Coordinates of C-alpha atoms in Angstrom, one line a residue:
Chain A
M1 CA 26.2 52.7 -8.3
N2 CA 22.5 53.2 -8.7
R3 CA 20.9 54.3 -11.9
R4 CA 20.5 57.9 -10.8
S5 CA 24.2 58.2 -10.0
F6 CA 25.2 56.6 -13.3
S7 CA 22.9 59.1 -15.2
A8 CA 24.4 62.0 -13.3
I9 CA 28.0 60.9 -14.2
C10 CA 26.9 60.4 -17.8
V11 CA 25.5 63.9 -17.9
L12 CA 28.7 65.3 -16.5
L13 CA 30.8 63.4 -19.0
N14 CA 28.5 64.5 -21.9
G15 CA 29.0 68.1 -20.8
A16 CA 32.8 67.7 -20.5
L17 CA 33.2 66.1 -23.9
A18 CA 30.9 68.7 -25.6
F19 CA 32.9 71.4 -24.0
T20 CA 36.2 69.9 -25.2
V21 CA 35.1 69.7 -28.8
S22 CA 33.2 73.0 -28.8
V23 CA 36.3 75.0 -27.7
R24 CA 38.6 73.3 -30.1
A25 CA 37.9 75.9 -32.9
Q26 CA 38.2 78.8 -30.5
S27 CA 41.5 77.5 -29.0
I28 CA 43.2 77.7 -32.4
A29 CA 44.8 81.0 -33.0
D30 CA 43.8 82.5 -36.3
Y31 CA 41.0 79.9 -36.8
D32 CA 40.1 80.4 -40.5
S33 CA 36.4 80.9 -40.2
A34 CA 36.3 82.5 -43.6
Y35 CA 37.4 79.3 -45.2
I36 CA 36.2 76.6 -42.8
G37 CA 33.0 78.4 -41.9
R38 CA 31.6 79.2 -38.5
P39 CA 31.6 76.4 -36.0
L40 CA 28.6 74.1 -36.4
P41 CA 25.9 74.0 -33.7
D42 CA 26.5 70.3 -33.2
P43 CA 30.0 70.2 -31.5
I44 CA 30.4 66.5 -32.5
M45 CA 29.9 67.4 -36.2
Q46 CA 32.2 70.4 -35.8
H47 CA 34.9 68.0 -34.5
N48 CA 34.3 65.7 -37.5
K49 CA 34.5 68.6 -39.9
E50 CA 37.8 69.7 -38.4
T51 CA 39.2 66.2 -38.8
F52 CA 38.1 66.4 -42.4
V53 CA 39.9 69.7 -42.8
L54 CA 43.1 68.7 -40.8
Y55 CA 43.7 65.8 -43.1
G56 CA 43.5 68.0 -46.1
C57 CA 40.4 66.4 -47.6
A58 CA 38.8 69.8 -48.2
Y59 CA 41.5 71.0 -50.6
C60 CA 40.6 68.4 -53.2
H61 CA 37.0 67.3 -52.3
G62 CA 35.8 70.7 -51.3
M63 CA 34.7 72.0 -47.9
Y64 CA 31.1 71.1 -48.7
L65 CA 32.0 68.3 -51.1
K66 CA 32.0 70.4 -54.3
P67 CA 35.3 69.0 -55.8
V68 CA 38.2 71.2 -56.7
G69 CA 40.1 70.1 -59.8
E70 CA 40.3 66.5 -60.6
A71 CA 39.1 65.0 -57.3
A72 CA 36.1 62.6 -57.2
D73 CA 32.7 64.2 -56.5
L74 CA 31.7 62.5 -53.2
R75 CA 28.2 63.8 -53.6
K76 CA 27.6 61.5 -56.5
S77 CA 29.7 58.5 -55.3
P78 CA 27.7 55.2 -54.9
M79 CA 30.5 53.9 -52.7
V80 CA 30.1 56.7 -50.3
G81 CA 26.3 56.3 -50.4
A82 CA 26.7 52.7 -49.4
D83 CA 29.1 53.4 -46.6
I84 CA 28.1 52.9 -43.0
N85 CA 30.3 54.6 -40.3
G86 CA 33.4 54.5 -42.6
N87 CA 33.4 50.8 -43.3
L88 CA 34.0 51.5 -47.0
I89 CA 35.4 55.0 -46.9
G90 CA 38.0 53.9 -44.4
A91 CA 39.5 51.3 -46.7
I92 CA 40.0 53.8 -49.5
L93 CA 41.4 56.4 -47.1
R94 CA 44.0 54.0 -45.7
A95 CA 45.1 52.6 -49.1
G96 CA 44.7 55.7 -51.3
I97 CA 44.1 55.3 -55.0
P98 CA 47.6 54.9 -56.5
Q99 CA 46.5 53.6 -59.9
T100 CA 44.9 56.5 -61.7
P101 CA 45.0 58.4 -64.9
K102 CA 44.9 61.6 -62.9
S103 CA 48.0 63.7 -62.4
S104 CA 48.0 63.4 -58.7
P105 CA 46.8 60.2 -57.1
M106 CA 44.7 60.3 -53.9
P107 CA 47.2 59.9 -51.1
Q108 CA 47.0 57.1 -48.6
F109 CA 46.2 58.0 -45.0
A110 CA 47.5 54.9 -43.4
D111 CA 48.0 56.5 -40.0
L112 CA 44.4 57.4 -39.4
S113 CA 42.9 56.0 -36.3
D114 CA 39.5 54.2 -36.5
Q115 CA 38.0 57.2 -34.7
E116 CA 39.4 59.6 -37.2
V117 CA 38.1 57.5 -40.1
R118 CA 34.6 57.5 -38.5
A119 CA 34.8 61.3 -38.0
I120 CA 35.8 62.0 -41.6
A121 CA 33.1 59.6 -42.9
A122 CA 30.5 61.2 -40.6
Y123 CA 31.2 64.6 -41.9
I124 CA 31.0 63.4 -45.5
H125 CA 27.6 61.8 -44.8
Y126 CA 26.5 64.9 -43.0
C127 CA 27.3 67.1 -46.1
R128 CA 25.6 64.7 -48.5
A129 CA 22.5 64.5 -46.3
S130 CA 22.4 68.3 -45.9
E131 CA 22.8 68.9 -49.6
N132 CA 20.2 66.3 -50.6
Y133 CA 17.8 67.8 -48.0
K134 CA 18.2 71.2 -49.6
E135 CA 17.6 69.8 -53.1
L136 CA 14.6 67.7 -52.1
T137 CA 12.9 70.5 -50.2
N138 CA 13.5 73.1 -52.9
E139 CA 12.0 71.0 -55.7
P140 CA 8.2 71.0 -56.2
T141 CA 6.4 67.9 -54.9
G142 CA 5.1 65.4 -57.4
S143 CA 2.5 62.7 -57.4
G144 CA 4.2 59.5 -56.6
N145 CA 3.7 55.9 -57.6
L146 CA 1.9 54.0 -54.9
A147 CA 3.2 50.5 -55.9
A148 CA 6.8 51.8 -56.2
G149 CA 6.3 53.5 -52.8
Q150 CA 5.2 50.2 -51.2
A151 CA 8.1 48.4 -52.7
F152 CA 10.5 51.0 -51.4
Y153 CA 8.9 50.8 -47.9
Q154 CA 9.3 47.0 -47.9
K155 CA 12.9 47.2 -48.9
N156 CA 14.1 50.1 -46.7
C157 CA 11.6 50.8 -43.9
A158 CA 9.8 47.5 -42.9
S159 CA 12.7 46.2 -40.9
C160 CA 12.2 48.9 -38.2
H161 CA 8.6 50.2 -38.8
S162 CA 5.3 48.4 -39.0
T163 CA 2.1 49.3 -40.8
D164 CA 0.2 47.6 -37.9
K165 CA 2.0 49.5 -35.2
D166 CA 3.8 52.8 -35.4
F167 CA 2.7 53.4 -39.0
A168 CA -0.9 52.3 -38.5
A169 CA -3.1 55.2 -39.7
I170 CA 0.0 57.4 -40.2
G171 CA -1.7 58.7 -43.3
K172 CA -4.5 60.1 -41.1
K173 CA -2.0 61.6 -38.6
Y174 CA 0.0 63.6 -41.1
N175 CA -0.8 65.3 -44.4
A176 CA 1.5 64.9 -47.4
N177 CA 3.8 67.8 -46.6
E178 CA 4.1 66.6 -43.0
L179 CA 4.9 63.1 -44.1
R180 CA 7.5 64.4 -46.4
E181 CA 9.2 66.4 -43.6
Q182 CA 9.1 63.4 -41.3
L183 CA 10.7 61.3 -44.0
L184 CA 13.5 63.8 -44.6
N185 CA 14.0 65.1 -41.1
P186 CA 12.3 62.9 -38.5
A187 CA 11.2 64.9 -35.4
R188 CA 12.8 62.2 -33.2
F189 CA 16.2 63.0 -34.5
R190 CA 16.0 66.8 -34.5
I191 CA 17.3 67.1 -31.0
P192 CA 21.0 68.2 -31.3
R193 CA 23.5 65.8 -29.9
T194 CA 25.9 67.1 -27.3
S195 CA 28.1 64.0 -27.2
K196 CA 28.4 60.5 -28.5
L197 CA 27.4 59.2 -25.1
V198 CA 23.8 60.3 -25.9
D199 CA 23.8 57.7 -28.7
L200 CA 25.6 55.1 -26.6
N201 CA 22.9 55.4 -24.0
D202 CA 20.2 54.9 -26.6
T203 CA 21.4 52.5 -29.3
K204 CA 17.9 52.3 -30.9
T205 CA 17.9 56.1 -31.5
S206 CA 21.5 55.9 -32.7
E207 CA 20.8 53.2 -35.2
G208 CA 17.7 55.0 -36.4
R209 CA 19.5 58.2 -36.8
T210 CA 22.2 56.5 -38.9
K211 CA 19.8 54.6 -41.0
H212 CA 17.7 57.7 -41.7
Q213 CA 20.8 59.7 -42.6
V214 CA 21.9 57.0 -45.1
L215 CA 18.4 57.1 -46.6
L216 CA 18.4 60.9 -46.7
E217 CA 21.7 61.2 -48.5
N218 CA 20.6 58.7 -51.1
Y219 CA 16.9 59.6 -51.6
K220 CA 15.9 60.6 -55.1
K221 CA 13.0 62.9 -55.6
T222 CA 10.9 60.1 -57.0
D223 CA 11.6 57.9 -54.0
V224 CA 10.2 60.6 -51.7
D225 CA 7.1 61.2 -53.9
N226 CA 6.5 57.4 -54.1
I227 CA 6.8 56.7 -50.4
V228 CA 4.6 59.7 -49.4
S229 CA 2.0 58.4 -51.8
Y230 CA 2.1 55.0 -50.2
L231 CA 2.1 56.3 -46.6
Q232 CA -0.9 58.4 -47.3
T233 CA -2.9 55.2 -48.0
L234 CA -2.3 54.0 -44.4
K235 CA -5.4 55.3 -42.7
Chain B
M1 CA 77.9 54.3 -29.4
N2 CA 79.0 53.4 -32.9
R3 CA 79.2 55.8 -35.8
R4 CA 75.8 54.8 -37.2
D5 CA 74.2 55.4 -33.8
F6 CA 75.9 58.7 -33.4
A7 CA 74.8 59.8 -36.9
K8 CA 71.3 58.8 -36.0
T9 CA 71.4 60.7 -32.7
V10 CA 72.6 63.8 -34.4
L11 CA 70.0 63.6 -37.1
I12 CA 67.2 63.1 -34.6
S13 CA 68.4 65.8 -32.3
T14 CA 69.3 68.4 -34.8
P15 CA 65.8 69.8 -35.3
T16 CA 65.4 69.8 -31.5
L17 CA 68.6 71.7 -31.0
L18 CA 67.5 74.2 -33.5
G19 CA 64.1 74.5 -31.9
L20 CA 62.7 73.0 -35.0
H21 CA 59.5 71.4 -33.9
S22 CA 57.1 70.7 -36.7
C23 CA 54.7 73.5 -37.5
S24 CA 51.8 71.2 -36.7
S25 CA 48.3 72.5 -37.5
R26 CA 46.8 70.9 -34.4
E27 CA 48.3 73.1 -31.8
P28 CA 49.4 76.7 -31.9
N29 CA 53.2 76.7 -32.0
S30 CA 54.2 78.6 -28.9
N31 CA 57.9 78.5 -29.8
S32 CA 57.3 80.2 -33.1
K33 CA 58.1 83.8 -33.3
A34 CA 57.4 84.2 -37.0
T35 CA 58.5 87.6 -38.2
L36 CA 56.8 89.3 -41.0
E37 CA 59.3 90.8 -43.4
S38 CA 56.9 93.4 -44.6
D39 CA 54.8 96.3 -43.5
P40 CA 51.4 95.4 -44.9
S41 CA 50.2 99.0 -44.3
E42 CA 52.6 100.2 -46.9
G43 CA 51.6 97.4 -49.4
K44 CA 55.2 96.6 -50.3
V45 CA 57.6 93.9 -49.3
Q46 CA 60.3 95.3 -47.2
S47 CA 63.0 92.8 -47.9
S48 CA 64.2 90.4 -50.6
S49 CA 63.0 87.2 -48.8
V50 CA 66.6 85.9 -48.9
V51 CA 67.5 84.0 -45.9
N52 CA 71.2 83.3 -45.4
G53 CA 71.8 83.3 -49.2
V54 CA 68.7 81.2 -50.0
Q55 CA 66.0 83.0 -52.1
F56 CA 62.5 82.2 -50.9
G57 CA 59.3 82.7 -52.8
I58 CA 55.7 81.6 -52.6
Q59 CA 53.6 79.2 -54.7
P60 CA 50.2 81.0 -54.2
F61 CA 48.4 77.6 -54.3
C62 CA 49.0 77.9 -50.6
Y63 CA 46.1 80.4 -50.3
H64 CA 43.6 77.6 -50.7
D65 CA 40.6 79.8 -49.8
L66 CA 41.4 82.3 -52.5
V67 CA 39.8 81.5 -55.9
M68 CA 42.6 81.7 -58.5
N69 CA 41.2 84.4 -60.8
R70 CA 42.3 87.8 -61.9
E71 CA 39.6 89.5 -59.8
N72 CA 41.4 88.2 -56.7
R73 CA 44.9 89.3 -57.8
P74 CA 44.9 92.4 -55.5
E75 CA 44.2 90.2 -52.5
L76 CA 46.8 87.7 -53.6
I77 CA 49.4 90.5 -53.8
R78 CA 48.3 91.8 -50.4
R79 CA 48.9 88.3 -48.9
I80 CA 52.2 87.8 -50.5
V81 CA 53.3 91.1 -49.1
K82 CA 51.9 90.2 -45.7
N83 CA 53.9 87.0 -45.8
G84 CA 57.0 88.9 -46.8
F85 CA 57.9 87.2 -50.1
S86 CA 59.6 89.1 -52.9
V87 CA 59.3 86.3 -55.4
V88 CA 56.2 84.5 -56.7
E89 CA 55.3 81.7 -59.1
L90 CA 52.3 83.1 -60.8
H91 CA 49.6 80.8 -62.3
A92 CA 48.1 82.1 -65.5
T93 CA 44.6 82.0 -64.0
W94 CA 45.6 85.0 -61.9
C95 CA 45.9 87.0 -65.1
E96 CA 43.5 85.5 -67.6
P97 CA 39.7 85.8 -67.9
R98 CA 37.6 82.7 -67.6
F99 CA 35.3 81.9 -70.4
N100 CA 33.5 78.9 -68.9
E101 CA 30.3 80.7 -68.0
A102 CA 27.0 78.8 -68.0
G103 CA 25.9 77.9 -71.4
V104 CA 29.4 78.0 -72.9
S105 CA 30.7 74.6 -73.9
V106 CA 34.1 73.4 -72.8
V107 CA 35.3 73.4 -76.4
D108 CA 34.0 77.0 -77.0
A109 CA 35.5 78.2 -73.8
R110 CA 38.9 76.7 -74.7
E111 CA 38.8 78.4 -78.2
K112 CA 37.9 81.8 -76.6
L113 CA 40.8 81.5 -74.2
R114 CA 43.1 80.6 -77.1
E115 CA 41.9 83.7 -79.1
W116 CA 42.3 85.9 -76.0
R117 CA 45.8 84.8 -75.4
I118 CA 46.9 85.3 -79.0
N119 CA 45.3 88.8 -79.2
T120 CA 46.0 90.3 -75.8
P121 CA 48.3 93.3 -76.2
P122 CA 51.6 93.5 -74.3
D123 CA 50.3 96.5 -72.3
Y124 CA 47.9 94.1 -70.5
Y125 CA 50.7 92.1 -69.0
Q126 CA 52.9 95.1 -68.5
A127 CA 50.1 96.5 -66.2
I128 CA 50.0 93.3 -64.2
R129 CA 53.8 93.3 -63.9
S130 CA 53.5 96.9 -62.6
E131 CA 51.1 95.8 -59.8
F132 CA 53.7 93.3 -58.6
D133 CA 56.6 95.7 -59.1
Q134 CA 54.9 98.3 -56.9
A135 CA 54.5 95.6 -54.2
G136 CA 58.2 94.7 -54.4
V137 CA 57.4 91.2 -55.8
S138 CA 59.0 89.8 -58.8
I139 CA 57.4 87.0 -60.9
F140 CA 59.9 84.3 -61.1
T141 CA 58.0 81.7 -63.1
Y142 CA 54.7 81.7 -65.0
Y143 CA 52.7 78.5 -64.5
V144 CA 50.6 77.3 -67.4
N145 CA 49.6 73.7 -68.0
M146 CA 50.1 73.5 -71.7
D147 CA 48.7 70.0 -71.7
V148 CA 44.9 69.9 -71.3
S149 CA 44.5 66.2 -70.8
Y150 CA 46.7 63.9 -68.7
Q151 CA 44.7 60.9 -69.9
N152 CA 45.7 60.8 -73.6
N153 CA 48.8 62.9 -73.7
F154 CA 46.9 65.3 -76.0
I155 CA 48.2 68.8 -76.4
D156 CA 45.9 71.2 -78.1
Y157 CA 48.1 74.2 -78.0
T158 CA 48.9 75.7 -81.4
D159 CA 52.4 77.1 -82.0
E160 CA 50.9 80.6 -82.0
E161 CA 49.4 80.1 -78.6
I162 CA 52.6 78.7 -77.1
D163 CA 54.5 81.7 -78.5
A164 CA 51.9 84.0 -77.0
T165 CA 52.3 82.3 -73.6
F166 CA 56.0 82.7 -73.6
K167 CA 55.7 86.3 -74.7
A168 CA 53.3 87.0 -71.9
A169 CA 55.6 85.4 -69.4
K170 CA 58.5 87.5 -70.6
I171 CA 56.6 90.7 -70.3
L172 CA 55.6 89.7 -66.7
G173 CA 59.3 89.4 -65.9
A174 CA 59.3 85.6 -65.6
Q175 CA 62.5 83.7 -66.2
G176 CA 60.6 80.7 -67.4
C177 CA 57.3 78.9 -67.9
I178 CA 56.4 75.9 -65.8
G179 CA 53.8 73.3 -66.1
S180 CA 52.8 69.8 -64.9
Q181 CA 52.6 68.5 -68.4
G182 CA 53.8 65.0 -69.2
L183 CA 56.8 63.9 -71.3
N184 CA 55.1 64.0 -74.7
A185 CA 53.9 67.5 -74.2
T186 CA 57.3 68.6 -72.9
R187 CA 59.0 67.2 -76.0
R188 CA 56.6 69.3 -78.1
L189 CA 57.3 72.4 -76.0
A190 CA 61.1 72.0 -75.8
P191 CA 62.1 74.2 -78.8
F192 CA 60.1 77.2 -77.6
P193 CA 61.9 78.7 -74.6
R194 CA 65.1 79.3 -76.5
K195 CA 63.4 81.8 -78.7
Y196 CA 62.7 83.9 -75.7
D197 CA 65.9 83.3 -73.8
M198 CA 63.8 81.6 -71.1
F199 CA 63.5 78.1 -69.7
M200 CA 60.6 75.6 -69.6
S201 CA 60.3 73.9 -66.3
V202 CA 58.7 70.5 -65.7
H203 CA 56.9 69.9 -62.4
N204 CA 56.6 66.5 -60.9
H205 CA 53.6 64.8 -59.3
S206 CA 53.6 61.4 -57.6
N207 CA 51.6 59.4 -60.2
L208 CA 53.7 56.2 -60.8
S209 CA 51.1 54.5 -62.9
D210 CA 51.2 56.9 -65.8
P211 CA 54.3 56.3 -68.1
D212 CA 54.0 59.8 -69.5
A213 CA 54.1 61.5 -66.1
I214 CA 57.0 63.4 -64.6
N215 CA 57.3 61.6 -61.3
T216 CA 60.8 60.1 -60.8
E217 CA 64.4 60.9 -61.4
E218 CA 64.3 58.9 -64.6
S219 CA 61.4 60.9 -66.0
F220 CA 63.1 64.2 -65.2
V221 CA 66.3 62.9 -66.9
Q222 CA 64.2 62.0 -70.0
A223 CA 62.6 65.5 -70.0
F224 CA 66.0 67.2 -69.7
S225 CA 67.2 65.3 -72.8
F226 CA 64.7 67.1 -74.9
S227 CA 66.5 70.5 -74.7
P228 CA 69.1 72.3 -72.6
E229 CA 66.3 74.8 -71.7
I230 CA 64.1 72.1 -70.1
M231 CA 64.6 72.6 -66.3
A232 CA 63.1 71.1 -63.2
T233 CA 60.6 72.6 -60.8
F234 CA 61.4 70.1 -58.2
D235 CA 58.4 69.3 -56.0
T236 CA 59.8 67.7 -52.8
R237 CA 56.3 66.6 -51.5
H238 CA 55.4 64.6 -54.5
F239 CA 58.9 63.3 -55.0
T240 CA 58.9 62.0 -51.4
A241 CA 55.5 60.4 -51.9
A242 CA 56.8 58.6 -55.0
N243 CA 59.6 57.2 -52.8
G244 CA 62.2 59.4 -54.4
D245 CA 65.4 60.5 -52.7
C246 CA 65.2 64.3 -52.6
L247 CA 68.8 64.8 -51.5
A248 CA 70.3 62.5 -54.1
F249 CA 68.2 64.1 -56.8
L250 CA 69.4 67.6 -55.7
E251 CA 73.0 66.4 -55.6
R252 CA 72.9 65.0 -59.1
H253 CA 70.7 67.5 -60.9
H254 CA 71.0 70.8 -59.1
E255 CA 72.2 72.5 -62.3
R256 CA 68.9 71.7 -64.0
I257 CA 66.7 72.7 -61.0
R258 CA 65.5 76.3 -61.2
N259 CA 63.1 76.2 -58.3
I260 CA 61.8 73.9 -55.6
H261 CA 58.3 73.5 -54.4
L262 CA 59.1 73.0 -50.8
G263 CA 56.6 71.0 -48.8
D264 CA 56.3 67.8 -46.7
R265 CA 54.6 64.5 -47.4
R266 CA 54.9 61.0 -46.3
K267 CA 56.4 58.1 -48.3
N268 CA 54.5 55.5 -50.2
Q269 CA 52.0 58.0 -51.7
G270 CA 51.4 59.2 -48.2
R271 CA 49.5 62.3 -47.1
S272 CA 50.8 65.9 -47.0
A273 CA 52.0 66.9 -43.6
P274 CA 53.0 70.0 -41.7
F275 CA 56.7 70.8 -42.0
G276 CA 58.6 68.3 -39.9
E277 CA 55.8 65.7 -39.7
G278 CA 56.4 64.0 -43.1
D279 CA 59.3 62.2 -44.7
T280 CA 60.7 65.1 -46.7
P281 CA 64.1 66.1 -45.5
I282 CA 63.3 69.8 -45.5
I283 CA 66.1 70.9 -43.2
E284 CA 68.7 69.0 -45.2
I285 CA 67.3 70.3 -48.5
L286 CA 67.6 73.9 -47.3
R287 CA 71.1 73.4 -46.0
M288 CA 72.2 71.8 -49.2
V289 CA 71.0 74.8 -51.2
K290 CA 72.6 77.2 -48.7
D291 CA 75.9 75.4 -48.3
N292 CA 76.4 74.9 -52.0
K293 CA 75.2 78.4 -52.9
W294 CA 73.1 76.9 -55.6
P295 CA 70.9 79.5 -57.4
I296 CA 67.7 77.7 -56.7
T297 CA 64.6 79.6 -55.6
V298 CA 62.7 77.8 -52.8
M299 CA 59.0 78.3 -53.2
L300 CA 56.9 77.4 -50.2
E301 CA 53.8 75.3 -50.9
F302 CA 51.5 73.4 -48.6
E303 CA 48.6 71.0 -49.0
H304 CA 48.3 69.7 -45.5
G305 CA 45.2 70.6 -43.6
T306 CA 45.1 73.4 -41.1
L307 CA 42.5 75.2 -39.1
R308 CA 44.5 78.4 -39.3
T309 CA 44.4 81.0 -42.0
S310 CA 46.6 80.2 -44.9
V311 CA 48.6 83.4 -44.3
K312 CA 49.3 82.3 -40.7
E313 CA 50.3 78.8 -41.9
V314 CA 52.7 80.1 -44.5
Q315 CA 54.2 82.4 -41.9
L316 CA 54.9 79.4 -39.6
M317 CA 56.4 77.5 -42.5
F318 CA 58.6 80.4 -43.5
D319 CA 59.6 80.7 -39.9
Y320 CA 60.5 77.0 -39.8
C321 CA 62.8 77.5 -42.8
K322 CA 64.5 80.5 -41.3
R323 CA 65.3 78.6 -38.2
A324 CA 66.6 75.7 -40.4
L325 CA 69.1 78.1 -42.0
V326 CA 70.5 79.7 -38.9

């Protein structure tokens, strides 16, 4: 099989998978759009959301992570913030939290497949990132601390980016507002996914997308101000 | 085939013979021909939601998307009628105002609610009862958690407030109050229901790490010992998750069970599941109640996930129960 044939098959598979997940909501009679919301534009994320709903997570943790009753607030959970692809969330899902002072312990979901764990975790991260993006873009920008920004860069960005290469003169290329937007919502990742195969075919993009989402859901306002201050000096 | 194998075969095949497939949320149930017992256009339940001698009702917690406040009460009634239930367990929040607005501290909101409860005239509750009466729905139990903190067994209800709560429940037509309070709070509440010729029902969860919680047969028995008016609202989902034997509990304590919260969960603190997909013996529970003619009201409740509307999901669950009682 030559490269062109392989690509053509991948495109077909992408389309088929996207079609499968995008019609799931519509194939359910009486789909509760008033409660669950209209299907998301990204069919993969819609599938993840439906998995979150089908396992009853939304009843306690909230459809958009605003907890109902005594459930933990996943928006503020450091454990969730440190999770990558369900590596931490999965263990809690499968074991539950039987020891608790709360009236109703979190159940264990021992029968979840790895794929379902990843889907639930992905939706949780998506909600956290979306929520944090809204908060960070609604708040007025502040003047950051250059040294703190440089330290943040070294710790979180330098493993993928370089001030000698892709970030050389980045402060000249973008103004402060544009840098802020690139930090929070990099142009490279704005293309909606139609299937997981897109990521499988481009692991570098996939890893970058994951790392930026982890950053986005955990950024504090001062982090963004600081890093923008630092990047502006790269001219 | 030995006797054990035969019994196993019968148990496995019974649901299939009855056409009782689970009401899974993943796929529309093509076998289901759920019948609505009401004509929603008339706004009144058309039957008594009794199926082969078993009285069914609804725990409105099922309507997960509906915020439990008094403003949503008309919509709640509309849904109960649509689902065809003539009996409901009404949570106090469907009747009471909320005082936890922005700027009001938790302590102040609690005091305001207490004052409101003590000073609200009977007419207020009578009007609410009329709303349900007009819809053909009777309020079987009034759900109030008279225990504000599970962590320290602290009960901040004054005698005056507890009396006001039972009086409100009486006016609403309820036969008893119910709550998920622990053993200490239940002991404190035990003398009150007798004054109103009512019962006080304890509802179990699955927390086995809290020695004060109602969770096992032993904890129920302890609660029963506080007063003859202490009864059980037996939650089959949580009892199953706490590895309890629902059928044995029913057999031994049916005289103290006033109602059942019927739902399905998996053992070992497992997740909630659509009817037929968990470890709760739903069919056997229903048949025991039917065959023994026990006066136990079965309240449908679910916490499993579904992509369907809650009204549709309840309809499928009710349909499952009807077929179990054929």
